[in-house]
Structures are given as structure tokens and as C-alpha cells.
Tab-separated table of C-alpha atoms in Angstrom:
chain	number	residue	atom	x	y	z
A	1	MET	CA	135.905	-94.353	146.358
A	2	THR	CA	134.771	-95.616	142.971
A	3	LEU	CA	137.681	-96.980	140.969
A	4	PHE	CA	138.253	-96.256	137.313
A	5	ASP	CA	137.161	-99.048	134.965
A	6	GLY	CA	137.113	-98.040	131.344
A	7	GLN	CA	135.741	-101.417	130.262
A	8	ALA	CA	132.592	-101.343	132.394
A	9	VAL	CA	129.244	-100.299	130.953
A	10	GLY	CA	128.600	-96.723	132.002
A	11	THR	CA	125.569	-94.540	132.614
A	12	ASP	CA	123.751	-93.727	129.390
A	13	GLU	CA	123.972	-90.098	128.265
A	14	LEU	CA	120.188	-90.071	127.835
A	15	GLU	CA	119.909	-90.405	131.610
A	16	TRP	CA	122.224	-87.455	132.131
A	17	SER	CA	120.210	-85.371	129.674
A	18	ARG	CA	117.250	-85.674	132.054
A	19	CYS	CA	119.266	-84.760	135.152
A	20	GLU	CA	117.685	-81.746	136.826
A	21	TRP	CA	120.679	-80.536	138.839
A	22	LEU	CA	122.832	-80.634	135.722
A	23	ARG	CA	120.267	-78.867	133.541
A	24	SER	CA	119.618	-76.144	136.108
A	25	ALA	CA	123.240	-75.327	136.969
A	26	PRO	CA	123.988	-71.594	136.536
A	27	GLU	CA	126.045	-70.496	133.569
A	28	LEU	CA	129.804	-70.203	134.023
A	29	ALA	CA	131.038	-66.652	133.671
A	30	PRO	CA	133.588	-66.155	130.861
A	31	PRO	CA	137.164	-66.600	132.086
A	32	THR	CA	138.933	-63.477	133.248
A	33	GLY	CA	142.484	-62.704	134.223
A	34	ALA	CA	145.711	-62.919	132.293
A	35	ARG	CA	146.215	-66.657	131.875
A	36	LEU	CA	144.394	-69.993	131.688
A	37	VAL	CA	146.437	-72.992	132.839
A	38	VAL	CA	145.178	-76.496	132.087
A	39	LEU	CA	146.595	-79.506	133.935
A	40	ALA	CA	145.624	-82.624	131.988
A	41	ALA	CA	146.410	-85.991	133.513
A	42	HIS	CA	146.467	-87.607	130.069
A	43	PRO	CA	146.449	-86.406	126.485
A	44	ASP	CA	142.734	-85.988	125.613
A	45	ASP	CA	141.529	-84.904	129.099
A	46	GLU	CA	141.797	-81.266	128.042
A	47	ALA	CA	139.656	-81.714	124.923
A	48	LEU	CA	137.071	-83.984	126.536
A	49	GLY	CA	136.527	-82.082	129.755
A	50	ALA	CA	137.304	-78.486	128.875
A	51	GLY	CA	137.778	-78.091	125.131
A	52	GLY	CA	134.963	-75.569	124.901
A	53	LEU	CA	136.305	-73.409	127.719
A	54	ILE	CA	139.826	-73.514	126.301
A	55	GLY	CA	138.471	-72.343	122.963
A	56	LEU	CA	136.480	-69.591	124.649
A	57	ALA	CA	139.582	-68.424	126.523
A	58	ASP	CA	141.482	-68.349	123.248
A	59	GLU	CA	138.747	-66.196	121.704
A	60	ALA	CA	138.946	-63.867	124.715
A	61	GLY	CA	142.682	-63.390	124.216
A	62	LEU	CA	143.886	-65.093	127.404
A	63	ASP	CA	147.368	-66.551	127.478
A	64	ILE	CA	146.856	-70.339	127.542
A	65	TYR	CA	149.297	-72.873	128.995
A	66	VAL	CA	148.481	-76.583	128.777
A	67	ILE	CA	150.414	-79.099	130.889
A	68	PHE	CA	150.159	-82.786	130.007
A	69	ALA	CA	151.212	-84.685	133.104
A	70	SER	CA	151.515	-88.262	131.893
A	71	ASP	CA	152.944	-89.771	128.742
A	72	GLY	CA	149.732	-91.712	128.020
A	73	ALA	CA	151.679	-94.926	127.446
A	74	ALA	CA	149.314	-97.129	129.472
A	75	SER	CA	146.207	-96.569	127.364
A	76	HIS	CA	146.477	-100.020	125.747
A	77	PRO	CA	148.262	-102.266	128.268
A	78	HIS	CA	147.411	-105.469	126.357
A	79	SER	CA	148.372	-104.289	122.903
A	80	GLY	CA	150.564	-106.671	120.957
A	81	THR	CA	151.174	-104.196	118.161
A	82	HIS	CA	152.238	-101.022	119.970
A	83	ARG	CA	154.921	-100.783	122.649
A	84	PRO	CA	154.412	-98.264	125.463
A	85	GLU	CA	157.062	-95.923	124.070
A	86	GLN	CA	155.271	-95.956	120.710
A	87	LEU	CA	151.984	-95.094	122.369
A	88	ALA	CA	153.628	-92.266	124.288
A	89	ALA	CA	154.972	-90.761	121.070
A	90	ILE	CA	151.623	-91.113	119.304
A	91	ARG	CA	149.719	-89.487	122.134
A	92	LYS	CA	152.187	-86.612	122.385
A	93	ASP	CA	151.691	-85.845	118.686
A	94	GLU	CA	147.917	-86.105	119.081
A	95	ALA	CA	147.940	-83.758	122.074
A	96	ALA	CA	149.932	-81.121	120.221
A	97	ALA	CA	147.473	-81.281	117.319
A	98	ALA	CA	144.455	-81.096	119.631
A	99	VAL	CA	145.728	-78.029	121.483
A	100	LEU	CA	146.572	-76.359	118.183
A	101	THR	CA	142.950	-76.926	117.152
A	102	LEU	CA	141.567	-75.432	120.366
A	103	ALA	CA	143.990	-72.575	120.927
A	104	PRO	CA	146.586	-71.981	118.202
A	105	ARG	CA	148.623	-69.578	120.376
A	106	ALA	CA	148.749	-71.866	123.420
A	107	THR	CA	151.967	-73.044	125.023
A	108	VAL	CA	152.212	-76.792	125.663
A	109	GLU	CA	154.384	-78.578	128.225
A	110	PHE	CA	154.822	-82.349	128.444
A	111	LEU	CA	155.986	-83.612	131.837
A	112	GLU	CA	156.186	-87.185	130.474
A	113	LEU	CA	155.436	-88.753	133.856
A	114	PRO	CA	154.380	-92.424	133.881
A	115	ASP	CA	150.762	-93.044	132.982
A	116	GLY	CA	148.881	-94.541	135.926
A	117	GLU	CA	151.500	-93.465	138.475
A	118	LEU	CA	150.899	-89.742	138.917
A	119	ALA	CA	150.069	-90.173	142.596
A	120	ALA	CA	153.771	-90.841	143.158
A	121	HIS	CA	154.771	-87.633	141.370
A	122	GLY	CA	152.926	-84.955	143.286
A	123	PRO	CA	155.998	-82.722	143.728
A	124	GLN	CA	156.611	-82.600	139.968
A	125	LEU	CA	152.967	-81.743	139.278
A	126	THR	CA	152.996	-79.025	141.909
A	127	ALA	CA	156.272	-77.546	140.674
A	128	ALA	CA	155.019	-77.375	137.091
A	129	LEU	CA	151.830	-75.634	138.165
A	130	ARG	CA	153.637	-73.148	140.382
A	131	THR	CA	155.842	-72.159	137.478
A	132	ALA	CA	152.914	-71.855	135.056
A	133	CYS	CA	150.631	-69.732	137.243
A	134	TRP	CA	150.766	-65.953	136.958
A	135	GLU	CA	149.273	-63.350	139.290
A	136	GLN	CA	145.775	-63.694	137.824
A	137	THR	CA	145.276	-67.269	136.636
A	138	VAL	CA	142.367	-69.622	136.100
A	139	VAL	CA	143.475	-73.238	136.567
A	140	LEU	CA	141.551	-76.146	135.055
A	141	ALA	CA	142.126	-79.687	136.316
A	142	PRO	CA	140.230	-82.982	136.446
A	143	TRP	CA	137.859	-83.391	139.375
A	144	ALA	CA	139.393	-84.673	142.606
A	145	TYR	CA	136.699	-87.349	142.983
A	146	ASP	CA	136.643	-88.493	139.352
A	147	GLY	CA	137.447	-92.137	140.093
A	148	HIS	CA	140.755	-92.248	138.203
A	149	PRO	CA	143.911	-92.026	140.359
A	150	ASP	CA	145.789	-89.900	137.827
A	151	HIS	CA	142.930	-87.400	137.589
A	152	GLU	CA	142.793	-87.178	141.348
A	153	ALA	CA	146.570	-86.666	141.653
A	154	CYS	CA	146.350	-83.698	139.297
A	155	ALA	CA	143.470	-82.256	141.294
A	156	ARG	CA	145.420	-82.533	144.543
A	157	ALA	CA	148.327	-80.658	143.018
A	158	ALA	CA	146.012	-77.981	141.627
A	159	ARG	CA	144.255	-77.539	144.968
A	160	GLY	CA	147.572	-77.201	146.725
A	161	VAL	CA	148.774	-74.443	144.402
A	162	ALA	CA	145.420	-72.657	144.545
A	163	ALA	CA	145.619	-72.736	148.345
A	164	GLU	CA	149.009	-71.032	148.179
A	165	ARG	CA	147.956	-68.236	145.824
A	166	GLU	CA	144.901	-66.104	146.435
A	167	GLN	CA	144.722	-64.906	142.840
A	168	VAL	CA	144.441	-68.409	141.386
A	169	GLU	CA	140.882	-69.543	140.623
A	170	LEU	CA	140.422	-73.312	140.353
A	171	LEU	CA	137.792	-75.060	138.252
A	172	GLU	CA	137.636	-78.859	138.036
A	173	PHE	CA	135.897	-80.938	135.378
A	174	PRO	CA	134.524	-84.492	135.657
A	175	ILE	CA	135.431	-87.025	132.995
A	176	TRP	CA	135.042	-90.589	134.235
A	177	ALA	CA	132.381	-89.596	136.785
A	178	TRP	CA	129.888	-89.416	133.915
A	179	HIS	CA	130.677	-93.086	133.337
A	180	TRP	CA	130.312	-94.454	136.869
A	181	ALA	CA	127.965	-92.030	138.597
A	182	SER	CA	124.181	-91.774	138.373
A	183	PRO	CA	122.049	-88.676	137.762
A	184	ALA	CA	120.593	-89.386	141.198
A	185	ASP	CA	124.004	-88.447	142.584
A	186	GLU	CA	124.497	-84.708	142.742
A	187	LEU	CA	128.217	-85.026	142.147
A	188	ALA	CA	129.190	-81.797	143.859
A	189	THR	CA	127.808	-83.063	147.169
A	190	LEU	CA	130.457	-85.815	147.169
A	191	ASP	CA	133.207	-83.216	147.463
A	192	PRO	CA	133.377	-80.867	150.474
A	193	GLU	CA	135.569	-78.391	148.579
A	194	VAL	CA	133.064	-77.723	145.771
A	195	VAL	CA	131.259	-74.436	146.316
A	196	ALA	CA	129.259	-74.354	143.076
A	197	THR	CA	128.436	-76.299	139.921
A	198	ARG	CA	128.537	-74.327	136.691
A	199	ARG	CA	127.823	-75.168	133.088
A	200	LEU	CA	129.276	-73.524	130.023
A	201	THR	CA	126.912	-73.442	127.061
A	202	LEU	CA	128.890	-73.830	123.853
A	203	GLU	CA	128.142	-71.788	120.786
A	204	ALA	CA	128.071	-73.733	117.517
A	205	GLY	CA	131.616	-72.765	116.548
A	206	GLN	CA	132.981	-73.612	119.984
A	207	TRP	CA	131.260	-76.990	119.906
A	208	ARG	CA	132.673	-77.769	116.456
A	209	ARG	CA	136.163	-76.798	117.580
A	210	LYS	CA	135.899	-79.087	120.585
A	211	GLN	CA	134.740	-82.026	118.457
A	212	ALA	CA	137.560	-81.392	116.015
A	213	ALA	CA	140.043	-81.480	118.891
A	214	ILE	CA	138.636	-84.785	120.168
A	215	ALA	CA	138.991	-86.164	116.637
A	216	ARG	CA	142.729	-85.457	116.878
A	217	TYR	CA	142.963	-88.479	119.205
A	218	PRO	CA	142.420	-91.463	116.878
A	219	SER	CA	144.449	-93.690	119.209
A	220	GLN	CA	141.721	-93.239	121.840
A	221	ILE	CA	138.508	-93.021	119.831
A	222	ALA	CA	139.265	-95.766	117.271
A	223	PRO	CA	141.029	-99.146	117.440
A	224	LEU	CA	144.782	-99.112	116.993
A	225	SER	CA	144.377	-102.209	114.818
A	226	PRO	CA	141.968	-105.157	114.480
A	227	ALA	CA	144.072	-107.130	116.982
A	228	ALA	CA	142.853	-107.992	120.466
A	229	GLY	CA	144.127	-105.441	122.973
A	230	ASP	CA	143.936	-102.603	120.460
A	231	GLU	CA	140.292	-101.690	121.054
A	232	ALA	CA	139.244	-98.048	121.293
A	233	VAL	CA	139.530	-96.652	124.813
A	234	LEU	CA	136.558	-94.320	124.363
A	235	SER	CA	133.418	-96.076	123.188
A	236	PRO	CA	130.642	-94.215	121.350
A	237	SER	CA	128.632	-94.202	124.585
A	238	SER	CA	131.540	-92.582	126.440
A	239	LEU	CA	132.092	-90.014	123.702
A	240	ALA	CA	128.427	-89.037	123.965
A	241	TYR	CA	129.165	-87.365	127.315
A	242	PHE	CA	131.491	-84.973	125.505
A	243	ALA	CA	129.242	-84.292	122.521
A	244	ARG	CA	126.868	-82.241	124.675
A	245	GLY	CA	126.223	-78.617	123.892
A	246	PHE	CA	127.716	-77.637	127.245
A	247	GLU	CA	130.509	-78.437	129.687
A	248	CYS	CA	130.302	-78.865	133.451
A	249	PHE	CA	132.730	-77.393	135.973
A	250	PHE	CA	133.024	-77.430	139.745
A	251	VAL	CA	134.172	-74.230	141.432
A	252	ILE	CA	136.613	-75.157	144.182
A	253	ALA	CA	136.678	-73.217	147.430
A	254	PRO	CA	139.650	-70.862	147.799
A	255	GLY	CA	142.236	-72.678	149.859
A	256	GLY	CA	140.568	-76.037	149.212
A	257	SER	CA	142.831	-79.014	149.630
């Protein structure tokens, strides 16, 4: 398993733009059902990986429920200017603003679990999802093979709930896989539970809304201060993955776990 390393040099977006399996993926059908539930491991996962789809669901009139699993306090572990509790408060405010940008009528829940330790909190993730899911629900979660342990913990919880409930459809979105993987890797083949790769082409307004939501996270896209340890988490090269005119989703097999 590839481990998350936000400081390593990642695959250039120009390479991904030439990737045939990504370019030829069929279009994702518009979301249906009564509710869209998003399980974000960290504040900003929802905007980066699925901001366009959340906006589309809002336009379609779906009830939207966004769960932020972690408090985000570990984004700058070497900061000398911001304590973890300060970072958690900043990221909570940013997340609320980002969701308001994407879906003004959405409900937001903060579980405030420790950033980097979600694997130890599977029962809480599962319980929150069970409560949030209605009869007909589309669940969005980070991809189970994304290379970040918190993303993968959220995916495990989502797969478990989807396996329990036949009327829950699960879509997962890569985030850090764009960083560590290569276009030569057809990502879906790494995961036995993926049944299809889909892409959602964003209309101009949807794309602008997504970019506006990402901009609501200055603590992640810009330095906290000029001091060492306060560098931006998301470099311009990383942000390029999420400036595309489309989003990528993996359809997870019913009952996948």
C-alpha cells in the first residue's frame, strides 16, 4: 500500500490529462434518490474530490448531509504559530463556509475525531453514517485505496453501511491517488470492489462554485504565516488535479467491503 506523503513531488496534471482510461470513462448519471450523504475525512476533502457533484445535487433539490470526520488539527504538525486546537477551529469555520458555497441548504455534522487517527474510530464513523442515511441515499466517501489512512477508514465505514442497506449507492473519489499514482495505473483495477469508473463533466457554473469552495480553505492552500512549518498543505501542482473540468468517481459494488 502506498503511504500518504504530502511533501513528495507528485504526478504532474499534464500527464493525467493524457490518460486514456480517465478521458474515456463514461459520464456519471445525475444523482437520484432523496438524499446525498458526504463523509469527508478532513475539511476540504468534500470540495476537492466531490465539490462539483455536491453542487449538482443541490441544483437537483436533493437533501444534502455532509459529515466531517476529523477535526483537521494535524494539517501543520510542525507549526510554531498555531496550536492544534487553533487549527481545528479554523478548519471547522472553513468547512462550514465551503459547504455553504456548494450547497446552501446542506446540513453539516462535525464528529471532531482526531486527525490522523480515524482508523481507531470506525464505530463512530459507522454510527454517524447509519444515522445520516435514508431509504434512498447516495453516499460519497474518499477512495478506499487512496493512500491516506484517514481516507481509507472513512471508505471502510461507508462500505460497511452500504453493505447493510440495499438502497444505499456508494461512490468513492480519489484525492491523494492523483499525487502518488501514474496514468499507467488504471486505478480501479487496484480495488476489487470497484465495478465502474465514472466522470462527471462540470458545467461552467458548477466548476466556478467548486473553485470558490476550495478557496474557502486558506489554511490549506496558502501558508499560515511565513514561518517554517506553516507552509501550504496543497501546492499549486496538487490543486491542479482539482481544477479539471470534471470529477472522477468509482462505483462500488453493492455489498462491497
